[in-house]
Amino acid sequence: MKVQKVDFDVVVIGGGAAGLSGTLSLARARRSVLVIDSGEPRNAPASHVHGYLGREGVAPAELVSVGREEVAGYGGEFLSGRVATVEGSVTDGFRVVLEKGAAVAEVTARRLLVTTGLVDELPPVPGVAERWGREVLHCPHCHGWEVRDAPIGILATGPVSVHQALMWRQWSDDVTLFRHTAPDFDDEQYEQLAARDIAVVDGEVVALEVSDDRLGGVTLAGGRVIPVRAVVVPPLFTARGGVLTDLGAKAVDLEMAGQLVGTHLSTDPAGATSVPGVWAAGNVVDPTANVIGSAAAGLRAGAAVNADLIAEDTRRAVEVRRDRRE
């Protein structure tokens, strides 16, 4: 879609579920809004979206396509490209500069909504990246049903992997925890794993075994191959929040079970960041949110942005009225 203007009430950076939901709310509120999207969704390797009521099993690309059509129907605009820098303030407005190659060099906005998501940094085991989103998984609520009752391996890198093993045990009674690079577990953790009949295998995993384009097992450093049909890994969730660095909204560390699991942008419940006039939603804020959760967060943030603009519009109208009366 060709951009019709360069000055907007709101610029949304990121066009996934969170960004489109926020844009839909804003466009329906009769705000001029532009979505800038680089076309690199986090869930691109996945074939289906799960847990999204009314859209269960939809392909990620189809969900985005339908969402864009709905947003366009209310006047929302789209621009393909990657944001290079963001400058300005809520007082003077924000200037969003795009990288070279985009159809438009820069746009301005009164408010920003950042829904850039995150990057899953995977353990450096041969085969993991290639099978990511297929048989290499991390979220049981997203993919557990599809591998129910299958032999599942958990690739441990720290304490959070014990929690993963206990979670995935709900979907299969054949779960093996490969200690890989994780420190030894404590007595309580071993007791929990034993009580749930989860086997623990020492030794580093050096490769995934794939035959006829299907995962068959994992290979340990000593050469032993253990059959599995799915491998669960703990990615390092790295927030795509760099565009806000110059404004002072830096990503902060995120810990689970005493283990660093990545970074995220910190916001209030409505999505407001520490920078006035800037909101964020989706996986850039909550790495564990599924698609429907990200969509809900985007919708909530969009409504909050509109409420903030209404407050500003009202202040300005009062000032104009007072000036006329003087």
mmCIF file of C-alpha atoms in Angstrom:
data_model
loop_
_atom_site.group_PDB
_atom_site.id
_atom_site.type_symbol
_atom_site.label_atom_id
_atom_site.label_comp_id
_atom_site.label_asym_id
_atom_site.label_seq_id
_atom_site.Cartn_x
_atom_site.Cartn_y
_atom_site.Cartn_z
ATOM 1 C CA MET A 1 0.000 0.000 0.000
ATOM 2 C CA LYS A 2 1.322 3.440 -0.925
ATOM 3 C CA VAL A 3 1.693 5.822 1.993
ATOM 4 C CA GLN A 4 -0.519 8.845 1.430
ATOM 5 C CA LYS A 5 1.126 11.150 4.002
ATOM 6 C CA VAL A 6 4.137 11.406 6.298
ATOM 7 C CA ASP A 7 2.608 12.988 9.418
ATOM 8 C CA PHE A 8 0.564 10.684 11.652
ATOM 9 C CA ASP A 9 -1.100 10.626 15.013
ATOM 10 C CA VAL A 10 0.590 7.284 15.703
ATOM 11 C CA VAL A 11 3.343 5.264 14.084
ATOM 12 C CA VAL A 12 3.345 1.560 14.954
ATOM 13 C CA ILE A 13 6.732 -0.118 14.537
ATOM 14 C CA GLY A 14 6.133 -3.823 13.898
ATOM 15 C CA GLY A 15 3.273 -5.459 12.021
ATOM 16 C CA GLY A 16 2.580 -8.724 13.844
ATOM 17 C CA ALA A 17 -0.407 -9.607 16.005
ATOM 18 C CA ALA A 18 0.345 -6.955 18.647
ATOM 19 C CA GLY A 19 1.007 -4.202 16.134
ATOM 20 C CA LEU A 20 -2.012 -4.941 13.970
ATOM 21 C CA SER A 21 -4.355 -5.191 16.959
ATOM 22 C CA GLY A 22 -3.124 -1.867 18.314
ATOM 23 C CA THR A 23 -3.474 -0.303 14.874
ATOM 24 C CA LEU A 24 -7.000 -1.649 14.469
ATOM 25 C CA SER A 25 -8.027 -0.025 17.745
ATOM 26 C CA LEU A 26 -6.449 3.276 16.755
ATOM 27 C CA ALA A 27 -7.834 3.295 13.212
ATOM 28 C CA ARG A 28 -11.329 2.593 14.523
ATOM 29 C CA ALA A 29 -10.817 5.566 16.845
ATOM 30 C CA ARG A 30 -10.329 7.666 13.701
ATOM 31 C CA ARG A 31 -6.641 8.209 14.321
ATOM 32 C CA SER A 32 -4.202 8.501 11.422
ATOM 33 C CA VAL A 33 -1.887 5.559 11.926
ATOM 34 C CA LEU A 34 0.987 4.008 10.006
ATOM 35 C CA VAL A 35 2.426 0.514 10.484
ATOM 36 C CA ILE A 36 6.110 0.109 9.593
ATOM 37 C CA ASP A 37 7.001 -3.556 9.209
ATOM 38 C CA SER A 38 10.229 -5.286 8.169
ATOM 39 C CA GLY A 39 8.487 -8.574 7.331
ATOM 40 C CA GLU A 40 10.450 -10.705 9.829
ATOM 41 C CA PRO A 41 7.857 -12.263 12.167
ATOM 42 C CA ARG A 42 9.091 -14.360 15.064
ATOM 43 C CA ASN A 43 6.675 -17.195 14.245
ATOM 44 C CA ALA A 44 7.650 -17.459 10.561
ATOM 45 C CA PRO A 45 9.075 -21.007 10.999
ATOM 46 C CA ALA A 46 5.777 -22.261 12.485
ATOM 47 C CA SER A 47 3.134 -23.717 10.194
ATOM 48 C CA HIS A 48 0.148 -22.930 12.402
ATOM 49 C CA VAL A 49 -1.023 -20.635 15.207
ATOM 50 C CA HIS A 50 -2.536 -22.387 18.221
ATOM 51 C CA GLY A 51 -4.565 -21.210 21.191
ATOM 52 C CA TYR A 52 -6.140 -18.325 19.265
ATOM 53 C CA LEU A 53 -9.863 -18.738 19.885
ATOM 54 C CA GLY A 54 -11.781 -18.627 16.613
ATOM 55 C CA ARG A 55 -8.577 -18.879 14.557
ATOM 56 C CA GLU A 56 -7.157 -22.174 15.850
ATOM 57 C CA GLY A 57 -4.705 -23.683 13.366
ATOM 58 C CA VAL A 58 -4.517 -20.667 11.063
ATOM 59 C CA ALA A 59 -1.224 -20.137 9.224
ATOM 60 C CA PRO A 60 0.745 -17.181 10.681
ATOM 61 C CA ALA A 61 0.969 -15.458 7.288
ATOM 62 C CA GLU A 62 -2.786 -15.802 6.758
ATOM 63 C CA LEU A 63 -3.548 -14.248 10.143
ATOM 64 C CA VAL A 64 -1.351 -11.257 9.297
ATOM 65 C CA SER A 65 -2.862 -10.924 5.809
ATOM 66 C CA VAL A 66 -6.409 -10.877 7.152
ATOM 67 C CA GLY A 67 -5.402 -8.450 9.886
ATOM 68 C CA ARG A 68 -3.852 -6.050 7.404
ATOM 69 C CA GLU A 69 -7.034 -6.094 5.311
ATOM 70 C CA GLU A 70 -9.125 -5.299 8.372
ATOM 71 C CA VAL A 71 -6.827 -2.433 9.382
ATOM 72 C CA ALA A 72 -6.782 -1.030 5.839
ATOM 73 C CA GLY A 73 -10.579 -1.062 5.842
ATOM 74 C CA TYR A 74 -10.496 1.576 8.593
ATOM 75 C CA GLY A 75 -7.876 3.732 6.909
ATOM 76 C CA GLY A 76 -4.706 2.357 8.478
ATOM 77 C CA GLU A 77 -1.628 2.599 6.267
ATOM 78 C CA PHE A 78 1.413 0.350 5.839
ATOM 79 C CA LEU A 79 5.042 0.859 4.937
ATOM 80 C CA SER A 80 7.549 -1.914 4.315
ATOM 81 C CA GLY A 81 10.977 -1.204 5.755
ATOM 82 C CA ARG A 82 13.164 -1.154 8.819
ATOM 83 C CA VAL A 83 13.444 1.751 11.220
ATOM 84 C CA ALA A 84 16.979 3.117 11.568
ATOM 85 C CA THR A 85 16.495 5.739 14.279
ATOM 86 C CA VAL A 86 13.790 7.427 16.325
ATOM 87 C CA GLU A 87 14.218 10.996 17.551
ATOM 88 C CA GLY A 88 12.162 13.637 19.321
ATOM 89 C CA SER A 89 9.807 13.760 22.264
ATOM 90 C CA VAL A 90 6.146 13.758 23.179
ATOM 91 C CA THR A 91 6.301 17.555 23.368
ATOM 92 C CA ASP A 92 7.756 18.198 19.925
ATOM 93 C CA GLY A 93 6.694 14.989 18.192
ATOM 94 C CA PHE A 94 8.680 11.949 17.097
ATOM 95 C CA ARG A 95 10.721 11.632 13.918
ATOM 96 C CA VAL A 96 11.025 8.078 12.625
ATOM 97 C CA VAL A 97 13.864 7.604 10.116
ATOM 98 C CA LEU A 98 13.887 4.508 7.932
ATOM 99 C CA GLU A 99 16.847 2.616 6.539
ATOM 100 C CA LYS A 100 17.820 3.190 2.910
ATOM 101 C CA GLY A 101 15.636 1.401 0.400
ATOM 102 C CA ALA A 102 12.286 2.184 1.994
ATOM 103 C CA ALA A 103 9.705 4.018 -0.107
ATOM 104 C CA VAL A 104 9.683 6.870 2.421
ATOM 105 C CA ALA A 105 12.776 8.279 4.143
ATOM 106 C CA GLU A 106 11.090 9.442 7.328
ATOM 107 C CA VAL A 107 7.722 10.050 8.974
ATOM 108 C CA THR A 108 6.575 11.927 12.041
ATOM 109 C CA ALA A 109 4.163 10.958 14.796
ATOM 110 C CA ARG A 110 2.609 12.337 17.940
ATOM 111 C CA ARG A 111 2.854 8.940 19.622
ATOM 112 C CA LEU A 112 4.700 5.650 19.048
ATOM 113 C CA LEU A 113 3.671 2.038 19.600
ATOM 114 C CA VAL A 114 6.568 -0.423 19.446
ATOM 115 C CA THR A 115 5.648 -4.031 18.669
ATOM 116 C CA THR A 116 8.923 -5.249 17.191
ATOM 117 C CA GLY A 117 8.914 -8.617 18.961
ATOM 118 C CA LEU A 118 12.066 -10.544 19.726
ATOM 119 C CA VAL A 119 14.721 -12.826 18.293
ATOM 120 C CA ASP A 120 15.028 -16.401 19.583
ATOM 121 C CA GLU A 121 18.744 -17.084 20.015
ATOM 122 C CA LEU A 122 19.059 -20.876 19.913
ATOM 123 C CA PRO A 123 21.635 -23.203 21.493
ATOM 124 C CA PRO A 124 24.539 -23.789 19.053
ATOM 125 C CA VAL A 125 23.795 -27.468 18.422
ATOM 126 C CA PRO A 126 23.896 -28.614 14.779
ATOM 127 C CA GLY A 127 20.376 -29.202 13.530
ATOM 128 C CA VAL A 128 18.574 -27.074 16.122
ATOM 129 C CA ALA A 129 18.175 -23.950 13.983
ATOM 130 C CA GLU A 130 17.214 -25.989 10.923
ATOM 131 C CA ARG A 131 14.376 -27.797 12.753
ATOM 132 C CA TRP A 132 13.220 -24.758 14.776
ATOM 133 C CA GLY A 133 9.444 -24.434 14.708
ATOM 134 C CA ARG A 134 9.054 -28.000 13.424
ATOM 135 C CA GLU A 135 10.349 -30.625 15.870
ATOM 136 C CA VAL A 136 12.526 -28.205 17.852
ATOM 137 C CA LEU A 137 10.153 -26.367 20.164
ATOM 138 C CA HIS A 138 9.963 -24.393 23.392
ATOM 139 C CA CYS A 139 6.288 -23.708 24.250
ATOM 140 C CA PRO A 140 4.110 -26.689 25.226
ATOM 141 C CA HIS A 141 0.904 -24.672 24.993
ATOM 142 C CA CYS A 142 1.806 -23.787 21.407
ATOM 143 C CA HIS A 143 3.017 -27.191 20.201
ATOM 144 C CA GLY A 144 2.432 -29.786 22.912
ATOM 145 C CA TRP A 145 -0.711 -31.268 21.368
ATOM 146 C CA GLU A 146 1.082 -31.888 18.075
ATOM 147 C CA VAL A 147 3.728 -34.097 19.770
ATOM 148 C CA ARG A 148 1.490 -35.673 22.414
ATOM 149 C CA ASP A 149 2.565 -39.165 23.527
ATOM 150 C CA ALA A 150 5.793 -38.913 21.488
ATOM 151 C CA PRO A 151 9.263 -39.289 23.041
ATOM 152 C CA ILE A 152 10.361 -35.739 23.884
ATOM 153 C CA GLY A 153 13.861 -34.570 24.774
ATOM 154 C CA ILE A 154 14.582 -31.456 26.846
ATOM 155 C CA LEU A 155 17.916 -29.759 26.103
ATOM 156 C CA ALA A 156 19.015 -28.286 29.427
ATOM 157 C CA THR A 157 21.123 -25.153 29.752
ATOM 158 C CA GLY A 158 20.134 -24.097 33.267
ATOM 159 C CA PRO A 159 17.565 -24.366 36.090
ATOM 160 C CA VAL A 160 14.641 -23.302 33.893
ATOM 161 C CA SER A 161 15.014 -26.543 31.918
ATOM 162 C CA VAL A 162 13.737 -28.557 34.882
ATOM 163 C CA HIS A 163 10.566 -26.468 34.787
ATOM 164 C CA GLN A 164 10.329 -27.128 31.045
ATOM 165 C CA ALA A 165 10.624 -30.888 31.569
ATOM 166 C CA LEU A 166 7.895 -30.884 34.208
ATOM 167 C CA MET A 167 5.657 -28.842 31.902
ATOM 168 C CA TRP A 168 6.119 -31.059 28.860
ATOM 169 C CA ARG A 169 5.430 -34.157 30.978
ATOM 170 C CA GLN A 170 1.755 -33.131 30.784
ATOM 171 C CA TRP A 171 1.725 -33.974 27.065
ATOM 172 C CA SER A 172 3.804 -37.164 27.100
ATOM 173 C CA ASP A 173 4.877 -39.806 29.596
ATOM 174 C CA ASP A 174 8.125 -40.293 27.632
ATOM 175 C CA VAL A 175 10.215 -37.249 28.524
ATOM 176 C CA THR A 176 14.009 -37.260 28.803
ATOM 177 C CA LEU A 177 15.992 -34.356 30.239
ATOM 178 C CA PHE A 178 19.435 -34.057 28.650
ATOM 179 C CA ARG A 179 21.633 -32.167 31.099
ATOM 180 C CA HIS A 180 23.763 -30.869 28.206
ATOM 181 C CA THR A 181 25.464 -27.674 29.465
ATOM 182 C CA ALA A 182 23.365 -27.125 32.602
ATOM 183 C CA PRO A 183 24.971 -27.275 36.056
ATOM 184 C CA ASP A 184 23.989 -30.268 38.147
ATOM 185 C CA PHE A 185 20.470 -30.079 39.568
ATOM 186 C CA ASP A 186 19.788 -30.012 43.287
ATOM 187 C CA ASP A 187 18.189 -32.813 45.304
ATOM 188 C CA GLU A 188 14.708 -31.307 45.198
ATOM 189 C CA GLN A 189 14.826 -31.006 41.411
ATOM 190 C CA TYR A 190 16.003 -34.601 41.014
ATOM 191 C CA GLU A 191 13.200 -35.727 43.319
ATOM 192 C CA GLN A 192 10.609 -33.854 41.245
ATOM 193 C CA LEU A 193 11.933 -35.350 38.016
ATOM 194 C CA ALA A 194 11.988 -38.868 39.465
ATOM 195 C CA ALA A 195 8.454 -38.491 40.833
ATOM 196 C CA ARG A 196 7.250 -37.644 37.318
ATOM 197 C CA ASP A 197 9.264 -40.488 35.716
ATOM 198 C CA ILE A 198 11.428 -38.072 33.737
ATOM 199 C CA ALA A 199 14.788 -39.619 32.853
ATOM 200 C CA VAL A 200 17.932 -37.517 33.221
ATOM 201 C CA VAL A 201 20.833 -38.156 30.857
ATOM 202 C CA ASP A 202 24.276 -36.653 31.493
ATOM 203 C CA GLY A 203 26.570 -35.573 28.691
ATOM 204 C CA GLU A 204 26.506 -32.845 26.082
ATOM 205 C CA VAL A 205 24.246 -33.110 23.052
ATOM 206 C CA VAL A 206 26.370 -32.525 19.922
ATOM 207 C CA ALA A 207 23.852 -32.987 17.104
ATOM 208 C CA LEU A 208 20.316 -33.856 16.088
ATOM 209 C CA GLU A 209 19.748 -36.972 14.012
ATOM 210 C CA VAL A 210 17.518 -36.325 10.985
ATOM 211 C CA SER A 211 16.439 -38.880 8.376
ATOM 212 C CA ASP A 212 13.976 -38.397 5.494
ATOM 213 C CA ASP A 213 13.391 -34.856 6.762
ATOM 214 C CA ARG A 214 12.237 -36.100 10.163
ATOM 215 C CA LEU A 215 13.870 -35.830 13.553
ATOM 216 C CA GLY A 216 14.915 -39.227 14.840
ATOM 217 C CA GLY A 217 17.041 -38.570 17.903
ATOM 218 C CA VAL A 218 19.889 -36.708 19.581
ATOM 219 C CA THR A 219 23.553 -37.625 19.568
ATOM 220 C CA LEU A 220 25.627 -37.289 22.725
ATOM 221 C CA ALA A 221 29.316 -36.375 22.836
ATOM 222 C CA GLY A 222 30.283 -40.033 23.292
ATOM 223 C CA GLY A 223 28.415 -41.048 20.140
ATOM 224 C CA ARG A 224 25.341 -42.516 21.813
ATOM 225 C CA VAL A 225 22.088 -41.780 19.966
ATOM 226 C CA ILE A 226 18.844 -41.561 21.938
ATOM 227 C CA PRO A 227 15.594 -41.616 19.944
ATOM 228 C CA VAL A 228 13.243 -38.644 20.315
ATOM 229 C CA ARG A 229 10.573 -37.150 18.071
ATOM 230 C CA ALA A 230 10.755 -33.612 19.474
ATOM 231 C CA VAL A 231 13.451 -31.560 21.181
ATOM 232 C CA VAL A 232 12.638 -28.712 23.563
ATOM 233 C CA VAL A 233 15.193 -25.935 23.837
ATOM 234 C CA PRO A 234 15.386 -22.785 25.988
ATOM 235 C CA PRO A 235 16.007 -19.890 23.579
ATOM 236 C CA LEU A 236 17.560 -16.655 24.728
ATOM 237 C CA PHE A 237 14.773 -14.142 24.168
ATOM 238 C CA THR A 238 16.429 -10.999 22.787
ATOM 239 C CA ALA A 239 14.069 -8.034 22.518
ATOM 240 C CA ARG A 240 14.088 -6.067 19.278
ATOM 241 C CA GLY A 241 14.047 -2.806 21.173
ATOM 242 C CA GLY A 242 17.118 -1.131 19.744
ATOM 243 C CA VAL A 243 15.095 1.519 17.881
ATOM 244 C CA LEU A 244 14.241 3.135 21.218
ATOM 245 C CA THR A 245 17.760 3.265 22.621
ATOM 246 C CA ASP A 246 18.270 6.893 21.615
ATOM 247 C CA LEU A 247 15.058 7.813 23.443
ATOM 248 C CA GLY A 248 16.246 6.150 26.639
ATOM 249 C CA ALA A 249 13.986 3.069 26.635
ATOM 250 C CA LYS A 250 16.569 0.311 26.913
ATOM 251 C CA ALA A 251 15.802 -3.383 27.148
ATOM 252 C CA VAL A 252 16.427 -4.922 30.568
ATOM 253 C CA ASP A 253 17.389 -8.429 31.617
ATOM 254 C CA LEU A 254 14.692 -11.024 32.198
ATOM 255 C CA GLU A 255 15.216 -13.896 34.634
ATOM 256 C CA MET A 256 13.266 -17.084 35.305
ATOM 257 C CA ALA A 257 14.097 -19.602 38.033
ATOM 258 C CA GLY A 258 17.323 -17.716 38.709
ATOM 259 C CA GLN A 259 18.455 -18.016 35.083
ATOM 260 C CA LEU A 260 18.906 -15.209 32.570
ATOM 261 C CA VAL A 261 16.510 -16.013 29.740
ATOM 262 C CA GLY A 262 16.770 -12.826 27.705
ATOM 263 C CA THR A 263 15.807 -9.164 27.564
ATOM 264 C CA HIS A 264 12.572 -7.211 27.290
ATOM 265 C CA LEU A 265 11.159 -3.694 27.391
ATOM 266 C CA SER A 266 9.617 -2.745 30.715
ATOM 267 C CA THR A 267 6.153 -1.154 30.611
ATOM 268 C CA ASP A 268 3.192 -0.458 32.837
ATOM 269 C CA PRO A 269 0.080 -2.692 32.523
ATOM 270 C CA ALA A 270 -1.248 -0.577 29.628
ATOM 271 C CA GLY A 271 2.026 -0.755 27.714
ATOM 272 C CA ALA A 272 3.480 2.676 28.507
ATOM 273 C CA THR A 273 7.289 2.691 28.544
ATOM 274 C CA SER A 274 9.505 4.949 30.626
ATOM 275 C CA VAL A 275 9.570 7.398 27.696
ATOM 276 C CA PRO A 276 6.516 9.700 27.589
ATOM 277 C CA GLY A 277 4.531 9.179 24.412
ATOM 278 C CA VAL A 278 5.946 5.711 23.701
ATOM 279 C CA TRP A 279 4.085 2.456 24.266
ATOM 280 C CA ALA A 280 5.142 -1.142 23.619
ATOM 281 C CA ALA A 281 3.307 -4.466 23.405
ATOM 282 C CA GLY A 282 3.733 -8.085 22.419
ATOM 283 C CA ASN A 283 6.853 -10.229 22.695
ATOM 284 C CA VAL A 284 9.156 -7.207 22.946
ATOM 285 C CA VAL A 285 7.560 -6.722 26.382
ATOM 286 C CA ASP A 286 6.514 -10.285 27.295
ATOM 287 C CA PRO A 287 8.635 -12.996 25.615
ATOM 288 C CA THR A 288 6.304 -15.732 26.887
ATOM 289 C CA ALA A 289 3.122 -14.290 25.365
ATOM 290 C CA ASN A 290 1.487 -16.400 22.657
ATOM 291 C CA VAL A 291 -0.143 -14.836 19.596
ATOM 292 C CA ILE A 292 -3.532 -14.161 21.174
ATOM 293 C CA GLY A 293 -1.838 -12.711 24.259
ATOM 294 C CA SER A 294 0.240 -10.385 22.104
ATOM 295 C CA ALA A 295 -2.858 -9.335 20.172
ATOM 296 C CA ALA A 296 -4.666 -8.524 23.419
ATOM 297 C CA ALA A 297 -1.704 -6.497 24.690
ATOM 298 C CA GLY A 298 -1.571 -4.567 21.428
ATOM 299 C CA LEU A 299 -5.275 -3.796 21.612
ATOM 300 C CA ARG A 300 -4.908 -2.564 25.196
ATOM 301 C CA ALA A 301 -1.906 -0.394 24.308
ATOM 302 C CA GLY A 302 -3.715 1.071 21.286
ATOM 303 C CA ALA A 303 -6.624 2.106 23.482
ATOM 304 C CA ALA A 304 -4.226 3.675 25.986
ATOM 305 C CA VAL A 305 -2.481 5.645 23.240
ATOM 306 C CA ASN A 306 -5.828 6.961 22.001
ATOM 307 C CA ALA A 307 -6.836 7.957 25.529
ATOM 308 C CA ASP A 308 -3.571 9.871 25.911
ATOM 309 C CA LEU A 309 -4.154 11.678 22.610
ATOM 310 C CA ILE A 310 -7.701 12.569 23.670
ATOM 311 C CA ALA A 311 -6.317 14.112 26.859
ATOM 312 C CA GLU A 312 -3.825 16.153 24.823
ATOM 313 C CA ASP A 313 -6.472 17.218 22.293
ATOM 314 C CA THR A 314 -8.671 18.359 25.170
ATOM 315 C CA ARG A 315 -5.887 20.388 26.787
ATOM 316 C CA ARG A 316 -5.165 22.090 23.481
ATOM 317 C CA ALA A 317 -8.852 22.845 22.891
ATOM 318 C CA VAL A 318 -9.144 24.381 26.362
ATOM 319 C CA GLU A 319 -6.099 26.569 25.705
ATOM 320 C CA VAL A 320 -7.562 27.769 22.387
ATOM 321 C CA ARG A 321 -10.883 28.530 24.042
ATOM 322 C CA ARG A 322 -9.221 30.508 26.798
ATOM 323 C CA ASP A 323 -7.156 32.477 24.292
ATOM 324 C CA ARG A 324 -10.301 33.405 22.379
ATOM 325 C CA ARG A 325 -12.005 34.620 25.540
ATOM 326 C CA GLU A 326 -9.139 36.891 26.529
#
